[in-house]
Amino acid sequence: MEKSLKSISINNGLILGLILSVVTVVAYAVNLDLFTKWWLGIILFLIAFGLGIYSSIQIKKQQGGFISFKQAFSSYFITIAIGTLISTIVGIIIFTFVDPEAAKYLNEQILIMTKETMESFGAPQEVIQQSLMEAEKTDNFSLVSQLKAYISRLVFYSILGLIAALIVKKNDPNAE
């Protein structure tokens, strides 16, 4: 059964990686500004989170409706880790090797959005300037930044995965 958990989770991770990568490539090809849209991030989050939960539910069904917390979380985590790693690699390839100019453009757009957001909240001009000077030092699409973002996503998704595993788990009363 452990092999089934791993193979199902790996397959779902590959599917997730494919979906996230296709969205990344299409957004890159169609309109770079899509990377700055909040709704795209929410859609990608829901797809990843949903597929992670689906992976746990698949294992649960395969095992006759029972799954331990460890199995539920492991299935979820493997799916998320593989899928987001593939997507991160695609992002690194695009923004570090294929088109670094696209990364520069997006970094500029992020600065503009940051300034507009801070102004809309009524932040003092000196605070805005200080924040922008700090933000200019960061390349959100560098290799290191993208790897840090991957780790941060894993931590975030893991916290949600712990909650999801608590909900999905159902211990077999005959095994206790």
Coordinates of N, CA and C in Angstrom, one line a residue:
M1 N 0.8 -1.2 0.0 CA 0.0 0.0 0.0 C 0.9 1.3 0.0
E2 N 2.0 1.2 0.7 CA 2.9 2.4 0.7 C 3.3 2.8 -0.7
K3 N 3.6 1.8 -1.5 CA 4.0 2.0 -2.9 C 2.9 2.7 -3.6
S4 N 1.7 2.3 -3.4 CA 0.5 2.9 -4.1 C 0.4 4.4 -3.7
L5 N 0.6 4.7 -2.4 CA 0.5 6.1 -1.9 C 1.6 6.9 -2.7
K6 N 2.8 6.4 -2.7 CA 3.9 7.1 -3.4 C 3.6 7.3 -4.9
S7 N 3.2 6.2 -5.5 CA 3.0 6.3 -7.0 C 1.8 7.2 -7.3
I8 N 0.7 7.1 -6.6 CA -0.4 8.0 -6.8 C 0.0 9.5 -6.5
S9 N 0.7 9.7 -5.4 CA 1.1 11.1 -5.1 C 2.1 11.6 -6.1
I10 N 3.0 10.8 -6.6 CA 4.0 11.3 -7.6 C 3.2 11.6 -8.9
N11 N 2.3 10.7 -9.3 CA 1.5 11.0 -10.5 C 0.7 12.3 -10.4
N12 N 0.1 12.5 -9.2 CA -0.7 13.7 -9.0 C 0.3 14.9 -9.0
G13 N 1.5 14.8 -8.4 CA 2.5 15.8 -8.4 C 2.9 16.2 -9.8
L14 N 3.1 15.2 -10.6 CA 3.5 15.5 -12.0 C 2.4 16.2 -12.8
I15 N 1.1 15.8 -12.5 CA 0.0 16.5 -13.1 C -0.1 17.9 -12.6
L16 N 0.1 18.1 -11.4 CA 0.1 19.5 -10.8 C 1.2 20.3 -11.4
G17 N 2.4 19.7 -11.5 CA 3.5 20.4 -12.1 C 3.2 20.8 -13.6
L18 N 2.6 19.9 -14.3 CA 2.3 20.2 -15.7 C 1.3 21.3 -15.8
I19 N 0.2 21.3 -14.9 CA -0.8 22.3 -15.0 C -0.2 23.7 -14.6
L20 N 0.6 23.8 -13.5 CA 1.2 25.0 -13.1 C 2.2 25.5 -14.2
S21 N 3.0 24.6 -14.8 CA 3.9 25.0 -15.8 C 3.3 25.5 -17.1
V22 N 2.2 24.8 -17.5 CA 1.4 25.3 -18.6 C 0.9 26.7 -18.4
V23 N 0.3 26.9 -17.2 CA -0.2 28.3 -16.9 C 1.0 29.3 -16.9
T24 N 2.1 28.9 -16.4 CA 3.3 29.8 -16.4 C 3.7 30.2 -17.8
V25 N 3.8 29.2 -18.6 CA 4.3 29.4 -20.0 C 3.3 30.2 -20.8
V26 N 2.0 29.9 -20.6 CA 0.9 30.6 -21.3 C 0.9 32.1 -20.9
A27 N 1.0 32.3 -19.6 CA 1.0 33.7 -19.1 C 2.2 34.4 -19.6
Y28 N 3.4 33.7 -19.7 CA 4.6 34.3 -20.2 C 4.4 34.7 -21.7
A29 N 3.8 33.8 -22.4 CA 3.6 34.0 -23.9 C 2.6 35.0 -24.2
V30 N 1.5 35.0 -23.5 CA 0.3 35.8 -23.8 C 0.5 37.3 -23.3
N31 N 0.8 37.4 -21.9 CA 0.8 38.7 -21.3 C 1.6 38.6 -20.0
L32 N 2.8 39.2 -19.9 CA 3.6 39.1 -18.7 C 2.8 39.8 -17.5
D33 N 2.0 40.7 -17.8 CA 1.3 41.4 -16.7 C 0.4 40.4 -15.9
L34 N 0.0 39.3 -16.5 CA -0.8 38.3 -15.8 C -0.1 37.8 -14.5
F35 N 1.3 37.9 -14.5 CA 2.0 37.5 -13.3 C 1.8 38.4 -12.1
T36 N 1.3 39.6 -12.4 CA 1.1 40.6 -11.3 C -0.4 40.6 -10.8
K37 N -1.2 39.8 -11.4 CA -2.6 39.7 -11.1 C -2.9 38.8 -9.9
W38 N -3.5 39.4 -8.9 CA -3.8 38.6 -7.6 C -4.7 37.4 -7.9
W39 N -5.6 37.5 -8.8 CA -6.5 36.4 -9.1 C -5.9 35.2 -9.7
L40 N -4.8 35.4 -10.4 CA -4.1 34.2 -11.0 C -3.4 33.5 -9.9
G41 N -2.8 34.2 -8.9 CA -2.2 33.5 -7.7 C -3.2 32.7 -7.0
I42 N -4.4 33.2 -6.8 CA -5.5 32.5 -6.1 C -5.9 31.3 -6.8
I43 N -6.1 31.4 -8.1 CA -6.5 30.2 -8.9 C -5.4 29.1 -8.8
L44 N -4.1 29.5 -9.0 CA -3.1 28.5 -8.9 C -3.0 27.9 -7.5
F45 N -3.2 28.7 -6.5 CA -3.2 28.2 -5.1 C -4.4 27.1 -5.0
L46 N -5.5 27.5 -5.4 CA -6.7 26.6 -5.3 C -6.5 25.3 -6.1
I47 N -5.8 25.4 -7.3 CA -5.5 24.2 -8.0 C -4.6 23.3 -7.3
A48 N -3.5 23.9 -6.8 CA -2.5 23.1 -6.0 C -3.1 22.5 -4.7
F49 N -3.8 23.3 -4.0 CA -4.4 22.8 -2.7 C -5.4 21.7 -3.0
G50 N -6.2 22.0 -4.0 CA -7.2 21.0 -4.4 C -6.7 19.7 -4.8
L51 N -5.6 19.7 -5.6 CA -5.0 18.5 -6.1 C -4.3 17.7 -5.0
G52 N -3.7 18.5 -4.0 CA -3.1 17.9 -2.9 C -4.2 17.1 -2.0
I53 N -5.3 17.7 -1.8 CA -6.4 17.1 -1.1 C -6.9 15.9 -1.9
Y54 N -7.1 16.1 -3.2 CA -7.6 15.0 -4.1 C -6.7 13.8 -4.0
S55 N -5.4 14.0 -3.9 CA -4.4 12.9 -3.8 C -4.7 12.1 -2.5
S56 N -4.9 12.8 -1.4 CA -5.2 12.1 -0.1 C -6.5 11.3 -0.2
I57 N -7.5 11.9 -0.8 CA -8.8 11.3 -1.0 C -8.7 10.0 -1.9
Q58 N -7.9 10.1 -2.9 CA -7.7 8.9 -3.8 C -7.1 7.8 -2.9
I59 N -6.2 8.0 -2.1 CA -5.6 7.0 -1.3 C -6.6 6.5 -0.3
K60 N -7.4 7.3 0.3 CA -8.4 6.9 1.2 C -9.4 6.0 0.5
K61 N -9.9 6.3 -0.7 CA -10.8 5.5 -1.4 C -10.2 4.1 -1.7
Q62 N -8.9 4.2 -2.1 CA -8.2 2.9 -2.5 C -8.1 2.0 -1.3
Q63 N -8.1 2.5 -0.1 CA -7.9 1.8 1.1 C -9.2 1.5 1.8
G64 N -10.3 1.5 1.1 CA -11.6 1.2 1.6 C -12.2 2.3 2.5
G65 N -11.8 3.5 2.3 CA -12.4 4.6 3.1 C -11.6 5.0 4.3
F66 N -10.5 4.4 4.5 CA -9.7 4.7 5.7 C -8.3 5.2 5.3
I67 N -7.8 6.2 6.1 CA -6.5 6.7 5.8 C -6.0 7.3 7.1
S68 N -4.8 7.0 7.5 CA -4.2 7.6 8.7 C -3.8 9.1 8.4
F69 N -3.6 9.8 9.5 CA -3.1 11.2 9.4 C -1.8 11.2 8.6
K70 N -0.9 10.4 8.9 CA 0.4 10.3 8.3 C 0.3 10.1 6.8
Q71 N -0.6 9.1 6.4 CA -0.8 8.8 5.0 C -1.4 10.0 4.2
A72 N -2.4 10.6 4.9 CA -3.1 11.7 4.3 C -2.1 12.9 4.0
F73 N -1.4 13.2 5.1 CA -0.4 14.3 4.9 C 0.7 14.0 3.9
S74 N 1.2 12.7 4.0 CA 2.3 12.3 3.1 C 1.8 12.4 1.6
S75 N 0.6 11.9 1.3 CA 0.1 12.0 0.0 C 0.0 13.4 -0.5
Y76 N -0.6 14.3 0.4 CA -0.8 15.7 0.1 C 0.6 16.4 -0.2
F77 N 1.5 16.1 0.7 CA 2.8 16.8 0.7 C 3.6 16.4 -0.6
I78 N 3.7 15.1 -0.9 CA 4.4 14.6 -2.0 C 3.9 15.3 -3.3
T79 N 2.5 15.3 -3.4 CA 1.9 16.0 -4.6 C 2.3 17.4 -4.7
I80 N 2.2 18.2 -3.6 CA 2.5 19.6 -3.6 C 4.0 19.8 -3.9
A81 N 4.8 19.1 -3.2 CA 6.3 19.3 -3.3 C 6.7 19.0 -4.8
I82 N 6.3 18.0 -5.4 CA 6.7 17.7 -6.8 C 6.1 18.7 -7.7
G83 N 4.8 19.0 -7.6 CA 4.1 19.9 -8.5 C 4.7 21.3 -8.5
T84 N 4.9 21.8 -7.3 CA 5.5 23.2 -7.2 C 7.0 23.2 -7.5
L85 N 7.7 22.1 -7.3 CA 9.1 22.1 -7.7 C 9.2 22.2 -9.3
I86 N 8.4 21.4 -10.0 CA 8.4 21.5 -11.4 C 8.1 22.9 -11.9
S87 N 7.1 23.5 -11.3 CA 6.7 24.9 -11.7 C 7.8 25.8 -11.4
T88 N 8.5 25.7 -10.3 CA 9.6 26.5 -9.9 C 10.7 26.4 -10.9
I89 N 11.0 25.2 -11.3 CA 12.1 24.9 -12.3 C 11.7 25.6 -13.6
V90 N 10.5 25.5 -14.0 CA 10.1 26.2 -15.3 C 10.2 27.7 -15.1
G91 N 9.8 28.3 -14.0 CA 10.0 29.7 -13.7 C 11.5 30.1 -13.8
I92 N 12.3 29.3 -13.2 CA 13.8 29.6 -13.2 C 14.3 29.6 -14.6
I93 N 13.9 28.6 -15.4 CA 14.4 28.5 -16.7 C 13.9 29.7 -17.5
I94 N 12.7 30.1 -17.4 CA 12.1 31.2 -18.2 C 12.8 32.5 -17.8
F95 N 12.8 32.8 -16.4 CA 13.2 34.2 -16.0 C 14.7 34.3 -15.7
T96 N 15.4 33.2 -15.6 CA 16.8 33.3 -15.4 C 17.6 33.1 -16.7
F97 N 17.2 32.2 -17.5 CA 18.0 31.8 -18.7 C 17.4 32.2 -20.0
V98 N 16.1 32.0 -20.2 CA 15.5 32.3 -21.5 C 15.2 33.8 -21.7
D99 N 14.6 34.5 -20.7 CA 14.3 35.9 -20.8 C 14.4 36.7 -19.6
P100 N 15.7 37.0 -19.2 CA 15.9 37.8 -18.0 C 15.3 39.2 -18.1
E101 N 15.0 39.7 -19.3 CA 14.4 41.0 -19.4 C 13.0 40.9 -18.9
A102 N 12.3 39.8 -19.1 CA 10.9 39.7 -18.6 C 10.9 39.8 -17.1
A103 N 11.9 39.2 -16.4 CA 12.0 39.3 -15.0 C 12.2 40.8 -14.6
K104 N 13.1 41.5 -15.3 CA 13.3 43.0 -15.0 C 12.0 43.7 -15.1
Y105 N 11.3 43.4 -16.2 CA 10.0 44.1 -16.4 C 9.0 43.8 -15.3
L106 N 8.9 42.6 -14.9 CA 8.0 42.2 -13.8 C 8.4 42.9 -12.5
N107 N 9.7 42.9 -12.2 CA 10.2 43.6 -11.0 C 9.8 45.0 -11.0
E108 N 9.8 45.7 -12.2 CA 9.4 47.1 -12.3 C 7.9 47.2 -12.0
Q109 N 7.2 46.3 -12.6 CA 5.7 46.3 -12.4 C 5.3 46.1 -10.9
I110 N 6.1 45.3 -10.3 CA 5.8 45.1 -8.9 C 6.1 46.3 -8.0
L111 N 7.2 47.0 -8.4 CA 7.5 48.3 -7.7 C 6.3 49.3 -7.9
I112 N 5.9 49.4 -9.2 CA 4.8 50.3 -9.5 C 3.5 50.0 -8.7
M113 N 3.2 48.7 -8.6 CA 2.0 48.2 -7.8 C 2.2 48.5 -6.4
T114 N 3.4 48.3 -5.9 CA 3.7 48.6 -4.4 C 3.5 50.0 -4.1
K115 N 4.0 50.9 -5.0 CA 3.8 52.3 -4.8 C 2.4 52.7 -4.8
E116 N 1.6 52.2 -5.8 CA 0.2 52.6 -5.9 C -0.6 52.1 -4.7
T117 N -0.3 50.9 -4.3 CA -1.0 50.3 -3.1 C -0.7 51.1 -1.9
M118 N 0.6 51.5 -1.6 CA 0.9 52.3 -0.5 C 0.3 53.7 -0.5
E119 N 0.2 54.3 -1.7 CA -0.4 55.6 -1.8 C -1.9 55.5 -1.5
S120 N -2.6 54.4 -2.0 CA -4.0 54.2 -1.8 C -4.3 54.0 -0.3
F121 N -3.4 53.5 0.5 CA -3.6 53.4 1.9 C -3.2 54.6 2.7
G122 N -2.7 55.6 1.9 CA -2.3 56.9 2.6 C -1.0 56.9 3.3
A123 N -0.1 56.1 2.9 CA 1.2 56.0 3.5 C 2.0 57.3 3.2
P124 N 2.7 57.8 4.2 CA 3.5 59.0 4.0 C 4.6 58.8 2.9
Q125 N 4.8 59.9 2.2 CA 5.7 59.8 1.0 C 7.1 59.3 1.4
E126 N 7.6 59.7 2.6 CA 9.0 59.2 3.0 C 9.0 57.7 3.2
V127 N 7.9 57.2 3.7 CA 7.7 55.7 4.0 C 7.7 55.0 2.7
I128 N 6.9 55.5 1.7 CA 6.8 54.9 0.4 C 8.2 54.9 -0.3
Q129 N 8.9 56.0 -0.2 CA 10.3 56.1 -0.8 C 11.2 55.1 -0.2
Q130 N 11.2 55.0 1.1 CA 12.0 54.0 1.8 C 11.7 52.6 1.4
S131 N 10.4 52.3 1.4 CA 10.0 50.9 1.0 C 10.4 50.6 -0.5
L132 N 10.3 51.6 -1.3 CA 10.6 51.3 -2.7 C 12.1 51.2 -2.9
M133 N 12.9 51.9 -2.1 CA 14.4 51.8 -2.2 C 14.8 50.3 -1.7
E134 N 14.1 49.8 -0.7 CA 14.4 48.5 -0.2 C 13.9 47.4 -1.3
A135 N 12.8 47.7 -1.8 CA 12.2 46.7 -2.8 C 13.0 46.7 -4.1
E136 N 13.7 47.8 -4.5 CA 14.5 47.8 -5.7 C 15.7 46.9 -5.6
K137 N 16.1 46.6 -4.3 CA 17.3 45.8 -4.1 C 17.0 44.3 -4.3
T138 N 15.7 44.0 -4.4 CA 15.3 42.6 -4.5 C 14.9 42.2 -5.9
D139 N 15.5 41.2 -6.4 CA 15.1 40.6 -7.7 C 14.2 39.4 -7.4
N140 N 12.9 39.6 -7.6 CA 12.0 38.5 -7.2 C 12.1 37.3 -8.1
F141 N 12.8 37.4 -9.2 CA 12.9 36.3 -10.2 C 14.3 35.7 -10.3
S142 N 15.2 36.1 -9.4 CA 16.5 35.5 -9.4 C 16.4 34.0 -8.9
L143 N 17.5 33.3 -9.2 CA 17.5 31.9 -8.8 C 17.3 31.7 -7.3
V144 N 18.0 32.5 -6.5 CA 17.9 32.4 -5.1 C 16.5 32.8 -4.6
S145 N 15.9 33.9 -5.2 CA 14.6 34.3 -4.8 C 13.5 33.3 -5.1
Q146 N 13.6 32.7 -6.3 CA 12.7 31.6 -6.7 C 12.8 30.4 -5.8
L147 N 14.0 30.0 -5.4 CA 14.2 28.9 -4.5 C 13.6 29.2 -3.1
K148 N 13.9 30.4 -2.6 CA 13.3 30.8 -1.4 C 11.8 30.8 -1.4
A149 N 11.2 31.3 -2.5 CA 9.8 31.3 -2.7 C 9.2 29.8 -2.7
Y150 N 10.0 28.9 -3.3 CA 9.5 27.5 -3.3 C 9.5 27.0 -1.9
I151 N 10.5 27.3 -1.1 CA 10.6 26.8 0.3 C 9.4 27.4 1.1
S152 N 9.2 28.7 0.9 CA 8.1 29.4 1.6 C 6.7 28.8 1.2
R153 N 6.5 28.5 -0.1 CA 5.3 27.9 -0.5 C 5.1 26.5 0.1
L154 N 6.2 25.7 0.2 CA 6.1 24.4 0.8 C 5.7 24.5 2.3
V155 N 6.3 25.5 3.0 CA 5.9 25.7 4.4 C 4.4 26.1 4.5
F156 N 4.0 27.0 3.7 CA 2.6 27.5 3.7 C 1.6 26.3 3.4
Y157 N 1.9 25.6 2.3 CA 1.1 24.5 1.9 C 1.1 23.4 2.9
S158 N 2.2 23.2 3.6 CA 2.3 22.1 4.6 C 1.4 22.4 5.8
I159 N 1.4 23.7 6.2 CA 0.5 24.1 7.3 C -1.0 23.8 6.9
L160 N -1.3 24.1 5.7 CA -2.7 23.8 5.2 C -2.9 22.3 5.0
G161 N -1.8 21.6 4.6 CA -1.9 20.2 4.5 C -2.1 19.5 5.8
L162 N -1.5 20.0 6.9 CA -1.8 19.4 8.2 C -3.2 19.5 8.6
I163 N -3.8 20.6 8.3 CA -5.3 20.8 8.5 C -6.1 19.9 7.7
A164 N -5.7 19.8 6.4 CA -6.5 19.0 5.4 C -6.4 17.5 5.8
A165 N -5.2 17.1 6.3 CA -5.0 15.7 6.7 C -5.8 15.4 7.9
L166 N -6.0 16.3 8.8 CA -6.9 16.1 10.0 C -8.3 15.9 9.5
I167 N -8.7 16.6 8.5 CA -10.1 16.5 8.0 C -10.3 15.2 7.2
V168 N -9.3 14.8 6.4 CA -9.4 13.7 5.5 C -9.3 12.4 6.2
K169 N -8.4 12.3 7.3 CA -8.1 11.1 7.9 C -9.3 10.4 8.5
K170 N -9.3 9.1 8.4 CA -10.3 8.3 9.0 C -9.7 7.0 9.4
N171 N -9.5 6.8 10.7 CA -8.8 5.5 11.1 C -9.8 4.3 11.0
D172 N -9.2 3.2 10.7 CA -9.9 1.9 10.6 C -10.2 1.4 12.0
P173 N -11.4 1.3 12.4 CA -11.7 0.8 13.8 C -11.2 -0.6 14.0
N174 N -11.1 -1.4 13.0 CA -10.7 -2.8 13.1 C -9.2 -2.9 13.3
A175 N -8.5 -1.9 12.9 CA -7.0 -1.9 13.0 C -6.5 -1.5 14.4
E176 N -7.4 -0.9 15.2 CA -7.0 -0.4 16.5 C -7.1 -1.4 17.6

